[in-house]
XYZ file of C-alpha atoms in Angstrom:
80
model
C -47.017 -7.265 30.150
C -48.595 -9.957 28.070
C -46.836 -12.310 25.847
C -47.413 -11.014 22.292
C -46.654 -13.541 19.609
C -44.035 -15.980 19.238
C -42.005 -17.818 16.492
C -42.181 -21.336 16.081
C -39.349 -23.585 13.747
C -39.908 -26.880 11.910
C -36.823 -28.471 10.015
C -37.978 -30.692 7.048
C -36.040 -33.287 6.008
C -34.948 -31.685 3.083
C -32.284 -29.457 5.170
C -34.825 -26.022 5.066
C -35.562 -24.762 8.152
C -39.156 -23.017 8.512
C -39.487 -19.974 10.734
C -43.000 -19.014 11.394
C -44.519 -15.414 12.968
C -47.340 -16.088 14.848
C -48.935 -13.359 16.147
C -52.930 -13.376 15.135
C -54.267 -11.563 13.292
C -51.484 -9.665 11.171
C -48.715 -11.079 12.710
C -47.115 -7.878 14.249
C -43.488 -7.793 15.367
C -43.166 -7.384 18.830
C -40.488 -7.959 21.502
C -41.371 -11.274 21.949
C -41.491 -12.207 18.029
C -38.318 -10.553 17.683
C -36.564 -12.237 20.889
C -37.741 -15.693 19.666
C -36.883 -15.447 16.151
C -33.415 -14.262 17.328
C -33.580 -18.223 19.553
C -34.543 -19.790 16.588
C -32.169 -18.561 13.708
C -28.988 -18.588 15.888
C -30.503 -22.532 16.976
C -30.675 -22.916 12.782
C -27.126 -21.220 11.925
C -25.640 -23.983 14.466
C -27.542 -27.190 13.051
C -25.213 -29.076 10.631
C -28.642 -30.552 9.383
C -30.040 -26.924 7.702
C -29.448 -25.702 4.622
C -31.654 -22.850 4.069
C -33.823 -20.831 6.352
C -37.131 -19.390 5.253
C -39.329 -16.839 7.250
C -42.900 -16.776 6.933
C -46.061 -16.009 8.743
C -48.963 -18.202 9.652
C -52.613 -18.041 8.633
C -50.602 -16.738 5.012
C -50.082 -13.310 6.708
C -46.191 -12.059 6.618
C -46.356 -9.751 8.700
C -48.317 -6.111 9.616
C -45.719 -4.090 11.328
C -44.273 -3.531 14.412
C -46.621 -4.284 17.075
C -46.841 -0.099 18.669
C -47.452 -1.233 22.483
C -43.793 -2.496 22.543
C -42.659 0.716 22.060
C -44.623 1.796 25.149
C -42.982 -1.549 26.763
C -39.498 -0.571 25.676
C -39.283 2.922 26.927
C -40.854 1.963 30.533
C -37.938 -0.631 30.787
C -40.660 -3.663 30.836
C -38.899 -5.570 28.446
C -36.491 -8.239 28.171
């Protein structure tokens, strides 16, 4: 299975960490969103240095929905 989307953090010097979805072009939840943006909050929740945690989407898209083919993914055991 391809990779489908991923989530990306930046930490501004102001204590507010960034999560980004980035999965062109609605950003769709998928495993892979959803496995990295589990990575990334637990990495924020343990950083003295963050504040605040904001979740976004690139391109100014939130996000469209669950991404269907994982489902197909889930159920055939082809996920992590």
């Amino acid at each position: 299975m391809a990779a489908n989307g991923r989530t990306e953090m930046e930490i501004g010097a102001d204590g507010v960490a960034v999560l980004t979805i980035c999965n062109s072009p609605v950003n769709a939840l998928s495993v892979e969103v959803l496995l990295g943006f589990r990575k990334s909050y637990e990495e924020a929740l343990r950083r003295k240095d963050v504040k605040a945690i904001v979740i976004t989407g690139n391109r100014g898209t939130f996000s469209g929905g669950f991404d269907i083919a994982s489902f197909c993914a889930i159920q055939s055991g082809k996920c992590a």
